[in-house]
Short mmCIF file of C-alpha atoms and ligand atoms in Angstrom, two decimals:
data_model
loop_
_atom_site.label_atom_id
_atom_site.label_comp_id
_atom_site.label_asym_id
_atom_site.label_seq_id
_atom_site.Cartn_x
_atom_site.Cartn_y
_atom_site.Cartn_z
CA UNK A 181 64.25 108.11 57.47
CA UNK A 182 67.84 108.24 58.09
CA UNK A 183 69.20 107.85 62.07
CA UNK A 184 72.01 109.72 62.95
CA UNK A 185 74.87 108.25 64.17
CA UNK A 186 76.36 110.35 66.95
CA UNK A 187 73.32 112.82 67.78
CA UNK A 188 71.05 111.29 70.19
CA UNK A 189 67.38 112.97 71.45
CA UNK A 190 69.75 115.11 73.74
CA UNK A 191 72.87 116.39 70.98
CA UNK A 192 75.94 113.83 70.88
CA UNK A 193 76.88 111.99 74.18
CA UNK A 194 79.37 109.39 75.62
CA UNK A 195 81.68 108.25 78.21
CA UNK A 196 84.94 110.70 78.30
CA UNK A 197 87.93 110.02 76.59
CA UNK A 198 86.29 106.86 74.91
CA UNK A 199 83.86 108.73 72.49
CA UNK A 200 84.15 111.99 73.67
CA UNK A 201 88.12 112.40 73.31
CA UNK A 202 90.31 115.56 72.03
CA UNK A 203 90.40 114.29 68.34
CA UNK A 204 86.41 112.96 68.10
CA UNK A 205 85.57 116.83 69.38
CA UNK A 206 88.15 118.34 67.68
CA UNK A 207 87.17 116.24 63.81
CA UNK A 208 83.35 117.19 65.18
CA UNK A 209 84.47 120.71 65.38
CA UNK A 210 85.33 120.93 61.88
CA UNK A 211 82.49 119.82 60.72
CA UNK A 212 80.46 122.36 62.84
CA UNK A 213 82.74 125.27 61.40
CA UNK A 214 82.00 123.80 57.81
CA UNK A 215 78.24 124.15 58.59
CA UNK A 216 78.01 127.26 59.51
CA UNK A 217 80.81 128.39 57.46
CA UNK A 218 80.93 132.06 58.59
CA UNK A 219 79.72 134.13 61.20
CA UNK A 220 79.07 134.03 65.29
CA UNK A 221 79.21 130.85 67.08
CA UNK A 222 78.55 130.95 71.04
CA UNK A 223 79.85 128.15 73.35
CA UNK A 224 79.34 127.37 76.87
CA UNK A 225 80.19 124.56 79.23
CA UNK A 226 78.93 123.10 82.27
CA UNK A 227 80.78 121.92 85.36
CA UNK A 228 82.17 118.75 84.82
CA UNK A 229 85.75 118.03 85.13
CA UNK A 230 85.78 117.53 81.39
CA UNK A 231 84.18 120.45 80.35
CA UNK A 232 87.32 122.39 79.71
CA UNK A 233 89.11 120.41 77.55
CA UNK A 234 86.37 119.40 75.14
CA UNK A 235 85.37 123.22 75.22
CA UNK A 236 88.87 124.29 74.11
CA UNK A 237 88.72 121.37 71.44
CA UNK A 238 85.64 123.44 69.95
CA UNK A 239 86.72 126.33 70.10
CA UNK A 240 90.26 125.85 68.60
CA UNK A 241 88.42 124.08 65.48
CA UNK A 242 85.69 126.86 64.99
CA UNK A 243 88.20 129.57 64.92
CA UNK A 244 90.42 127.59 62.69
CA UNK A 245 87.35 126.99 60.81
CA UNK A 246 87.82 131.41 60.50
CA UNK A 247 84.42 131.91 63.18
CA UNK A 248 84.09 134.39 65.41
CA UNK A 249 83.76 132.92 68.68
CA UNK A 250 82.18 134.38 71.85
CA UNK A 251 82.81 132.38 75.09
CA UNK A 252 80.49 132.28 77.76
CA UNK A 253 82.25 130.06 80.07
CA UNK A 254 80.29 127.74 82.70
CA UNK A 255 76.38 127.97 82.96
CA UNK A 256 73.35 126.43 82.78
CA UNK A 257 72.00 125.40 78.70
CA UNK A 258 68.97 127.25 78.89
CA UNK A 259 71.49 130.79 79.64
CA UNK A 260 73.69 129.62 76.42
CA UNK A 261 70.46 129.28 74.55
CA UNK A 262 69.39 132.77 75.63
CA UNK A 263 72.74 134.05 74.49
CA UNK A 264 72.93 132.52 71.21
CA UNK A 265 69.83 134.89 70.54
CA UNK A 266 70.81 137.92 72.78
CA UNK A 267 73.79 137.66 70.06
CA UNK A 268 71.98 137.09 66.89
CA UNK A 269 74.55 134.19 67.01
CA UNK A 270 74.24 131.56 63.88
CA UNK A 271 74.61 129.27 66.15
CA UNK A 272 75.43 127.76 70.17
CA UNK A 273 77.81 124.96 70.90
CA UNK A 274 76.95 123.59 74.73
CA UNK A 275 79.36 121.44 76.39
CA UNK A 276 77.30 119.19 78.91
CA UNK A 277 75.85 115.33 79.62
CA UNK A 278 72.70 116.86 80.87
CA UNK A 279 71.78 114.56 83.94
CA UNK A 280 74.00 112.08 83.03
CA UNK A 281 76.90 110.60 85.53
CA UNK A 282 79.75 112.10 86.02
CA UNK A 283 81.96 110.37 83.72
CA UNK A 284 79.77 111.10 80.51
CA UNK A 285 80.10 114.30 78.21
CA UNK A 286 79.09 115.59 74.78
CA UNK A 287 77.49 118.56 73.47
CA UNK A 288 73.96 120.09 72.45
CA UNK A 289 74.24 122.32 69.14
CA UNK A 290 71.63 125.11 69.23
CA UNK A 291 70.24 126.67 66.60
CA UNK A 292 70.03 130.91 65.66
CA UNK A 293 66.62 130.76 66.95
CA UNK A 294 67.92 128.88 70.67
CA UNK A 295 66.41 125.73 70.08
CA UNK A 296 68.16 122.70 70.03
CA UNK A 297 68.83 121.62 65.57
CA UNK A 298 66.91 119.23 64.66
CA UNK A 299 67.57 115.95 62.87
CA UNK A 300 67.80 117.10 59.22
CA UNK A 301 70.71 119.35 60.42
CA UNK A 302 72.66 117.23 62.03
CA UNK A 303 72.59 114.50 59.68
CA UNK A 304 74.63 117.25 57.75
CA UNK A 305 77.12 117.70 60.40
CA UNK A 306 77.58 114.10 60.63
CA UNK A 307 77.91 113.70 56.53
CA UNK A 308 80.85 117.05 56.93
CA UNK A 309 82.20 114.89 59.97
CA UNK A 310 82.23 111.42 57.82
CA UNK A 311 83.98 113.12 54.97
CA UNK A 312 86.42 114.76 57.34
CA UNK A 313 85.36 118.34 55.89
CA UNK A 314 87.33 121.10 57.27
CA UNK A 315 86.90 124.56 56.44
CA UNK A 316 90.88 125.85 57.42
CA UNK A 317 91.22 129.51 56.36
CA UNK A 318 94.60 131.62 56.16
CA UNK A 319 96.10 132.77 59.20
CA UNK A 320 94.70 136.80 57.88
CA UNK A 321 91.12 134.79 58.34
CA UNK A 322 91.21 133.82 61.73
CA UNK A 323 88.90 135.54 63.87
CA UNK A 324 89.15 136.27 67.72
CA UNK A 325 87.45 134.36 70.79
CA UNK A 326 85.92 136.80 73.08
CA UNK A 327 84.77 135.88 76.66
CA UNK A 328 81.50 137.68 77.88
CA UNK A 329 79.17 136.88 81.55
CA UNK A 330 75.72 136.40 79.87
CA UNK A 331 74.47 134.84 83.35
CA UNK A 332 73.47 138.89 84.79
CA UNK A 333 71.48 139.72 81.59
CA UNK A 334 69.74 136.11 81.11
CA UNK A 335 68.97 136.67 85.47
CA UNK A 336 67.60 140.29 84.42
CA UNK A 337 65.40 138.62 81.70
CA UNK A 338 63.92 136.08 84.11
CA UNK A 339 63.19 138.76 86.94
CA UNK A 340 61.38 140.67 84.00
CA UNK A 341 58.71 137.89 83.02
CA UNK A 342 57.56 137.66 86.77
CA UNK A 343 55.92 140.11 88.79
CA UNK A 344 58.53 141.10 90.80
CA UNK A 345 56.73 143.40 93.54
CA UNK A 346 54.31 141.06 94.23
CA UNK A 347 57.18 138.33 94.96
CA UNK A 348 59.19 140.71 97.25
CA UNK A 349 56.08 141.27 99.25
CA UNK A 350 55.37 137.61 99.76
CA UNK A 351 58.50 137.08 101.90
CA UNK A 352 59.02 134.06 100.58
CA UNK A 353 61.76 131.41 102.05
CA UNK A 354 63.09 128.55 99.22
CA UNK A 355 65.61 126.07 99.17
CA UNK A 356 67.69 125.43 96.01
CA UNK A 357 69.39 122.23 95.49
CA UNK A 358 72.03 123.35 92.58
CA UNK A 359 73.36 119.43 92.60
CA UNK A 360 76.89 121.06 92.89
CA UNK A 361 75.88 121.73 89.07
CA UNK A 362 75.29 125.23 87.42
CA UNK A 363 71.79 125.85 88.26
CA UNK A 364 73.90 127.08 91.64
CA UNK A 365 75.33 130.52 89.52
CA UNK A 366 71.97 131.32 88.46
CA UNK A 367 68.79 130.18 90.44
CA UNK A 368 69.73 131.72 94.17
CA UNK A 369 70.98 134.59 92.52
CA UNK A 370 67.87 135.49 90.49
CA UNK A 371 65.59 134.29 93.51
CA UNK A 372 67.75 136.72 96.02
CA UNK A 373 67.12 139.49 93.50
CA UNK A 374 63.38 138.31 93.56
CA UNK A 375 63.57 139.59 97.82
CA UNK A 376 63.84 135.41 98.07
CA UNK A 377 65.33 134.77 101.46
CA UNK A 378 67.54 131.50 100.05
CA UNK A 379 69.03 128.22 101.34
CA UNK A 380 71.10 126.95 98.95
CA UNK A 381 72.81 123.19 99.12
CA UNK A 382 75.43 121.44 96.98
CA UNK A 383 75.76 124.64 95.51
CA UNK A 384 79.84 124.88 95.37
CA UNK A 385 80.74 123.27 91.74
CA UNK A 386 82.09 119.59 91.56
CA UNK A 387 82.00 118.13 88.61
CA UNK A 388 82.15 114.68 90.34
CA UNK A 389 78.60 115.61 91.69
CA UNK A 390 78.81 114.49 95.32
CA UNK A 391 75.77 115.93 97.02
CA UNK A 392 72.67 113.76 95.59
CA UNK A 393 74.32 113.20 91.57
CA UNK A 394 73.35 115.31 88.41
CA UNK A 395 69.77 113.78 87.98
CA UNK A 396 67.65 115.88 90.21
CA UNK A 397 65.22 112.05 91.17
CA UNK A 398 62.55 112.75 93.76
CA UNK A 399 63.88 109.79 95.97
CA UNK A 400 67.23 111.51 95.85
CA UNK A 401 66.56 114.54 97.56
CA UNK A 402 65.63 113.65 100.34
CA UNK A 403 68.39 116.28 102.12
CA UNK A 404 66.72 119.02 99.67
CA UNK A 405 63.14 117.67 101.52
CA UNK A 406 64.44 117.61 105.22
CA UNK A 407 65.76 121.28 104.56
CA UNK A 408 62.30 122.50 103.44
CA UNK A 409 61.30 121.15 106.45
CA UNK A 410 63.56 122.52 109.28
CA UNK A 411 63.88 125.63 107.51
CA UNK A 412 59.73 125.85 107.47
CA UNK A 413 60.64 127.24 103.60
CA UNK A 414 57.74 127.82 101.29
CA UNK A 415 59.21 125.08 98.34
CA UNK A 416 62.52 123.69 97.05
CA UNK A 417 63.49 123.39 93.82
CA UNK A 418 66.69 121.11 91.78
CA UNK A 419 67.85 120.93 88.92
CA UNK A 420 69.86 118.53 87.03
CA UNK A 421 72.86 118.68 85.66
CA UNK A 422 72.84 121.61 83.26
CA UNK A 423 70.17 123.44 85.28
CA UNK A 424 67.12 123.11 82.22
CA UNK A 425 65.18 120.97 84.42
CA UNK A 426 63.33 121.90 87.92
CA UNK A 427 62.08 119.57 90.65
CA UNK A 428 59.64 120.41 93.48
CA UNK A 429 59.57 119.81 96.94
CA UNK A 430 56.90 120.93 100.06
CA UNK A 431 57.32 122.16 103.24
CA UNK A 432 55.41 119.00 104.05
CA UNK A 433 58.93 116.89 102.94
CA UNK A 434 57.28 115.92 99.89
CA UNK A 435 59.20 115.78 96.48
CA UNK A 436 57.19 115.87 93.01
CA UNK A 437 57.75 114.08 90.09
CA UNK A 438 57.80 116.42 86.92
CA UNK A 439 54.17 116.07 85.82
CA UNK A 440 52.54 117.77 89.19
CA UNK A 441 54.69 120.85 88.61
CA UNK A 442 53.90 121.59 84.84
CA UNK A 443 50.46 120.74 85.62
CA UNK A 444 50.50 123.38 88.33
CA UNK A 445 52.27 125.73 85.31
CA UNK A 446 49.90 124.59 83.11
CA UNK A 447 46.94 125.71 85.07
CA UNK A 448 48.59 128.72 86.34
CA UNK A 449 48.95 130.01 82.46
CA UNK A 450 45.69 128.07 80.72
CA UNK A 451 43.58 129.89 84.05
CA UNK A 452 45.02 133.65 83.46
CA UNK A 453 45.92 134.03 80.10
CA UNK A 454 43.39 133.73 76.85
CA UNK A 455 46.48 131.49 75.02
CA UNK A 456 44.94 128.06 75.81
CA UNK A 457 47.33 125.87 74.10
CA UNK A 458 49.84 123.24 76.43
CA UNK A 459 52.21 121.48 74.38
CA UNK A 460 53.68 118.26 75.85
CA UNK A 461 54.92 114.89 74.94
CA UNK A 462 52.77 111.74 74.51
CA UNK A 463 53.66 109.97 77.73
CA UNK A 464 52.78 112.77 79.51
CA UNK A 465 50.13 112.60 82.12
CA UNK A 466 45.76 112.90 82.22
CA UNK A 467 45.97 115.32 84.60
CA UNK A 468 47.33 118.10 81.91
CA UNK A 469 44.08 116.93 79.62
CA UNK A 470 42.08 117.67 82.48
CA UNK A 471 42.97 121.24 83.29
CA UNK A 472 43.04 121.93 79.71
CA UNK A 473 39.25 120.61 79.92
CA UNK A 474 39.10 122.84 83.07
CA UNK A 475 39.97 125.68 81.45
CA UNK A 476 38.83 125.91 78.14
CA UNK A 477 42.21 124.71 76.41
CA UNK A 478 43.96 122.81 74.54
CA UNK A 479 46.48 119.48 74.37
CA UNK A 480 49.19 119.58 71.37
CA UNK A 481 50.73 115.88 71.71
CA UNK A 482 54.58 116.01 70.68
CA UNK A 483 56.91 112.94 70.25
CA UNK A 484 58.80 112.75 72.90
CA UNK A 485 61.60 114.95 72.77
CA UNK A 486 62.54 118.43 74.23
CA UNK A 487 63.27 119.97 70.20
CA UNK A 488 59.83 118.27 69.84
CA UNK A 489 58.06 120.33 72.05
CA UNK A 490 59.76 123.73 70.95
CA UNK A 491 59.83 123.23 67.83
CA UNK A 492 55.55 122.92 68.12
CA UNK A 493 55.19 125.76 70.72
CA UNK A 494 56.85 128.11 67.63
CA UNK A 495 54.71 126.65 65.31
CA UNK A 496 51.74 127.17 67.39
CA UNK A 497 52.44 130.35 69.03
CA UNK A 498 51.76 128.26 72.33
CA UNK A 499 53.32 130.00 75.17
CA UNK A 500 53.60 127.20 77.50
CA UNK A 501 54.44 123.24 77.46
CA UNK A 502 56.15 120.81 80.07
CA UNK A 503 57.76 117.36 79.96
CA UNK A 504 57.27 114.74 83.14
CA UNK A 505 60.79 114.94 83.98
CA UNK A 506 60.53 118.98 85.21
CA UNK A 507 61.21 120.73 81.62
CA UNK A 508 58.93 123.66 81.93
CA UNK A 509 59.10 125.86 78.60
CA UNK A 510 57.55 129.78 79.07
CA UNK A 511 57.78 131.18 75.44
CA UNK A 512 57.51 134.51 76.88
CA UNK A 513 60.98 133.96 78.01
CA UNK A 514 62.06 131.62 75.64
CA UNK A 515 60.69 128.49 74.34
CA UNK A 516 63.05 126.02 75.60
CA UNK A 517 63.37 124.40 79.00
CA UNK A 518 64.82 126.55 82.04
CA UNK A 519 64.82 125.10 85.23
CA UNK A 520 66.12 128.98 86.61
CA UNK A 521 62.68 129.59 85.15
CA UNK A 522 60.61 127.48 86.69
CA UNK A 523 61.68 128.21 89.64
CA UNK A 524 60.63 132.21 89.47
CA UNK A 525 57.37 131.45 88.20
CA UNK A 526 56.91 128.81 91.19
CA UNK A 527 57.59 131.93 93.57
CA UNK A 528 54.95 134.32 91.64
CA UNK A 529 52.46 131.24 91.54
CA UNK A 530 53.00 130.90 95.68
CA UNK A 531 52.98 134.76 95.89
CA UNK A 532 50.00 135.05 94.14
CA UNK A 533 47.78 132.33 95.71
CA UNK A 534 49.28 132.79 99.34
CA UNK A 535 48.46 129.36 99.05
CA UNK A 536 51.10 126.06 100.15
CA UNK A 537 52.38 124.47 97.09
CA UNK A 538 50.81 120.78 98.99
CA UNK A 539 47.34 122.73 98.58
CA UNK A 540 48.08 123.61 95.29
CA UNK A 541 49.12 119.93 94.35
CA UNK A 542 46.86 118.28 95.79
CA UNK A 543 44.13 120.04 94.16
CA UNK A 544 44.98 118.80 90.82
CA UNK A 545 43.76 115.11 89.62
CA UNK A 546 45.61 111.98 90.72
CA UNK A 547 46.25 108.96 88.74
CA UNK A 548 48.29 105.88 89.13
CA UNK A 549 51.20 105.25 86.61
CA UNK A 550 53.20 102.11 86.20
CA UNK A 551 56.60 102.12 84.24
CA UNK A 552 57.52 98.59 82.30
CA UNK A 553 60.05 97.54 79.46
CA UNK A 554 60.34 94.90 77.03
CA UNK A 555 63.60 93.34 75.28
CA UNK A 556 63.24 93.89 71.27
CA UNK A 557 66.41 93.83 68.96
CA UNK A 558 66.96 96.97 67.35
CA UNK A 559 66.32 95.90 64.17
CA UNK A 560 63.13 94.61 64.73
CA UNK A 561 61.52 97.60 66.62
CA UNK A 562 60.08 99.16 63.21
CA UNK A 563 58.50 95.74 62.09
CA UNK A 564 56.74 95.31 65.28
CA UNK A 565 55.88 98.97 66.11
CA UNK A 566 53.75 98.64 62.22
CA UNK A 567 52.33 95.10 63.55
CA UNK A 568 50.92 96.66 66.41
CA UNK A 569 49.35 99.98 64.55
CA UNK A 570 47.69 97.58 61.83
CA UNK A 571 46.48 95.39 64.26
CA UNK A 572 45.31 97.94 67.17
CA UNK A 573 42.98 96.55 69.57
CA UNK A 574 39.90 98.61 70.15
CA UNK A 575 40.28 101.89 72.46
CA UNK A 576 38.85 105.12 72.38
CA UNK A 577 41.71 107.11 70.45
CA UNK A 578 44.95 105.89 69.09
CA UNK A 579 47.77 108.31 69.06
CA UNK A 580 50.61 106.98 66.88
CA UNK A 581 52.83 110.10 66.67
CA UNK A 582 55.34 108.45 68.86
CA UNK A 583 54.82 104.88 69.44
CA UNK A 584 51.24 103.92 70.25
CA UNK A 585 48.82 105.64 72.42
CA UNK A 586 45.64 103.60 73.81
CA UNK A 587 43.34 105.26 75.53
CA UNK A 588 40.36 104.40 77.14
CA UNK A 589 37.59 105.50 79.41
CA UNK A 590 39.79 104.99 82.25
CA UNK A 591 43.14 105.17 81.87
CA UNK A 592 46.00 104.81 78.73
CA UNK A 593 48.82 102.91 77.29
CA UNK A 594 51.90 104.23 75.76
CA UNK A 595 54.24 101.36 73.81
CA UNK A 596 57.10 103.72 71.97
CA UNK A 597 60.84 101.91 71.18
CA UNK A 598 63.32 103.09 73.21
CA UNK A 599 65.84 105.55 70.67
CA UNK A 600 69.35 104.41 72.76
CA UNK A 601 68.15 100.68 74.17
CA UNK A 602 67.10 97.46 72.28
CA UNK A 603 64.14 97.58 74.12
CA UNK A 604 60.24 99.38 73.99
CA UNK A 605 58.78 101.20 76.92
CA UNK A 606 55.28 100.90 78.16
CA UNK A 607 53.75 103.38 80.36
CA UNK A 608 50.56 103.43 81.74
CA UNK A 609 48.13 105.65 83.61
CA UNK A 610 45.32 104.52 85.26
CA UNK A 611 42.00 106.36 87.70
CA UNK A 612 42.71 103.13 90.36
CA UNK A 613 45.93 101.48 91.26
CA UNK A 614 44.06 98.07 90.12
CA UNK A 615 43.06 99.53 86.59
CA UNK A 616 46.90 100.39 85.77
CA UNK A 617 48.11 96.56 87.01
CA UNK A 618 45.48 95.22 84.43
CA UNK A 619 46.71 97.88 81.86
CA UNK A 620 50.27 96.76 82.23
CA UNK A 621 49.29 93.41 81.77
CA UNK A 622 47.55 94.42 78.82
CA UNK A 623 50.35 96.31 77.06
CA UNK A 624 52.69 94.06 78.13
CA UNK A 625 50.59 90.85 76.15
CA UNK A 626 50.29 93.00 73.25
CA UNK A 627 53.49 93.90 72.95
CA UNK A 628 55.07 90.25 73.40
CA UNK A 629 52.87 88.56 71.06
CA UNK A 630 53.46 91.37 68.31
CA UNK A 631 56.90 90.51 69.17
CA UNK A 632 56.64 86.94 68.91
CA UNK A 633 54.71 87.37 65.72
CA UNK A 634 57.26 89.74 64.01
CA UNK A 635 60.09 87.13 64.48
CA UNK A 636 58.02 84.08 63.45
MG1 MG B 911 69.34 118.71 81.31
#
């Protein structure tokens, strides 16, 4: 199947004013106005010192392109995604890097439905882009640009999917760690109007991200853990940088990676609801297999990939999935990731139980995961992915809907190619520290010799 050439797994990325300059957005525009040819487009930014200019480039090609145009100015990507709905829009145009550094930009093109398009449409975009397609209508064609604050009716939407009383009796204290990002115009706000007593830091926008960067890493928030601590608050939660992810941290000091907290959603949902689907990616971890067990549900294994794991919970009707790097998706909300999300349903899960989010955490399965990565040309990372699948090894199950999936009675192996490096990944997850080193060691062998074989 055909790659794209611009969109990666996250829309189209790239350094500033190398990639992503005036003319690249401005031709990209176009092509965007040519695809959806008439109606509402809504388009949104996040804080980076960038933001406005590529923005404006849209903006000044869609309405050119004669599309109406509502603006909704700086926020987090899950609130554009809401308001691309809340609109009936035909589609959202999201100016943001995500987590990456500060020097990076792009955008994430969101379909009617608020999910991310997937590949088939924007290899269309890219052929209108390649053929320098532009759609310019008469001056009598051109439509307005309208600027509208989304951010109080996508807060009011939140506050209505928890239970608010319940909350507002718990008294809770948290600390939000906006990253100096956008989650800071949403997430205190909704947790204030939750009776949240709030701490907020790096919550003044900077789009040079001083405070702890835009990737929300459990080893960098360590301020984010000493504040939980001297405040004697009940969690903390960051986000990245366009707010759709949410990481944890305990009034013990301890930060979370991703796959403790959507386990904790997981069995939150999967324990109250009689919906027992949990759709998540392939490397996620055994511990959301073992709640599912738990509780009478059910694993849906997506490639990796956030559209990936929409996409299925629509298909499904699932109303719940998570991705190990903090994407929590609540289809009762909407059926993307929402770090401003997360974050409320943390404070009904802590209401609820009266219970410390350590106890909570702690009562879930542990395993040991190890993180590796092998050099492979790009060109050779199909031939050697179909070596290894017709000459699997003996395990268990095989999952081969992204990469390869080994697993056996004690543990797993995930070998995928990376999408944006000349290398494959291996991930591994293991009941003892030991059994993951021997794992490693395993996938790692496999791996190289496939390699070595593909090339001979
Ligand atoms: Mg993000």
């Amino acid at each position: 199947m055909k790659k794209p050439r611009y969109f990666g797994t996250n829309g189209i990325r790239g350094i500033v004013n190398d990639l992503i300059t005036p003319a690249f957005i401005t031709k990209m525009g176009y092509a965007i106005g040519s695809f959806v040819s008439k109606g509402l487009v809504v388009v949104g930014a996040d804080a980076r010192t960038s933001s406005p200019f590529i923005k404006n480039a849209i903006i000044s090609s869609l309405l050119a392109s004669g599309l109406e145009v509502i603006d909704v100015g700086t926020l987090p990507t899950p609130a554009l995604q809401f308001a691309v709905t809340y609109f009936h829009a035909k589609l959202g145009v999201m100016v943001t890097a995500s987590h990456n550094p500060p020097e990076f930009n792009g955008i994430k093109i969101v379909d009617s439905d608020g999910i991310e398009i997937g590949i088939s449409k924007q290899l269309e975009i890219e052929e209108l882009y390649e053929k320098n397609i532009k759609q310019l209508v008469t001056w009598d064609n051109i439509s307005s640009v309208t600027r509208y604050d989304i951010l109080p009716f996508y807060i009011k939407q939140i506050v209505n999917h928890v239970n608010q009383d319940l909350i507002k009796q718990a008294n809770l204290t948290v600390v939000v760690d906006a990253g100096n990002a956008v989650g800071g115009l949403v997430t205190p706000y909704l947790l204030k109007e939750l009776g949240v007593r709030v701490i907020t830091l790096n919550a003044h926008l900077d789009g040079s991200f001083p405070g702890r960067g835009s990737e929300p890493l459990p080893e960098k928030l360590t301020l984010m853990s000493h504040a939980i601590q001297v405040s004697n608050a009940h969690f903390g939660v960051a986000h990245d940088g366009d707010a759709d992810r949410a990481i944890f941290g305990d009034n013990s000091g301890m930060v979370y990676y991703g796959d403790r907290s959507i386990a904790l959603f997981e069995k939150w949902i999967l324990s109250s609801s009689s919906q027992k689907l949990f759709v998540t990616p392939v490397s996620s971890s055994k511990v959301v297999e073992d709640i599912a067990e738990e509780f009478g549900g059910k694993i849906i294994w997506t490639p990796v990939g956030c559209i990936n794991v929409s996409r299925t919970m629509l298909e499904t009707s699932a109303i719940i999935g998570g991705e190990e790097n903090g994407g929590l998706f609540y289809a009762p909300h909407q059926s993307v990731r929402d770090g401003p999300m997360a974050a409320a349903l943390m404070a009904e899960i802590l209401s609820e139980t009266k219970e410390q989010l350590k106890v909570l955490l702690d009562q879930l399965p542990n395993y040991f995961q190890l993180k590796d990565k092998v050099p492979c040309g790009n060109n050779h990372k199909t031939t050697v992915m179909n070596y290894i699948k017709e000459n699997t090894p003996p395990a268990n199950d095989v999952i081969t809907i992204d990469g390869i999936k080994l697993i056996y009675d004690d543990g797993w192996i995930l070998i995928r190619p990376s999408g944006t490096e000349p290398i494959f990944r291996i991930f591994v997850e293991a009941t003892t520290a030991e059994k993951a080193k021997e794992l490693m060691s395993h996938g790692k062998n496999l791996l190289i010799s496939a390699i070595k074989s593909c090339s001979n």
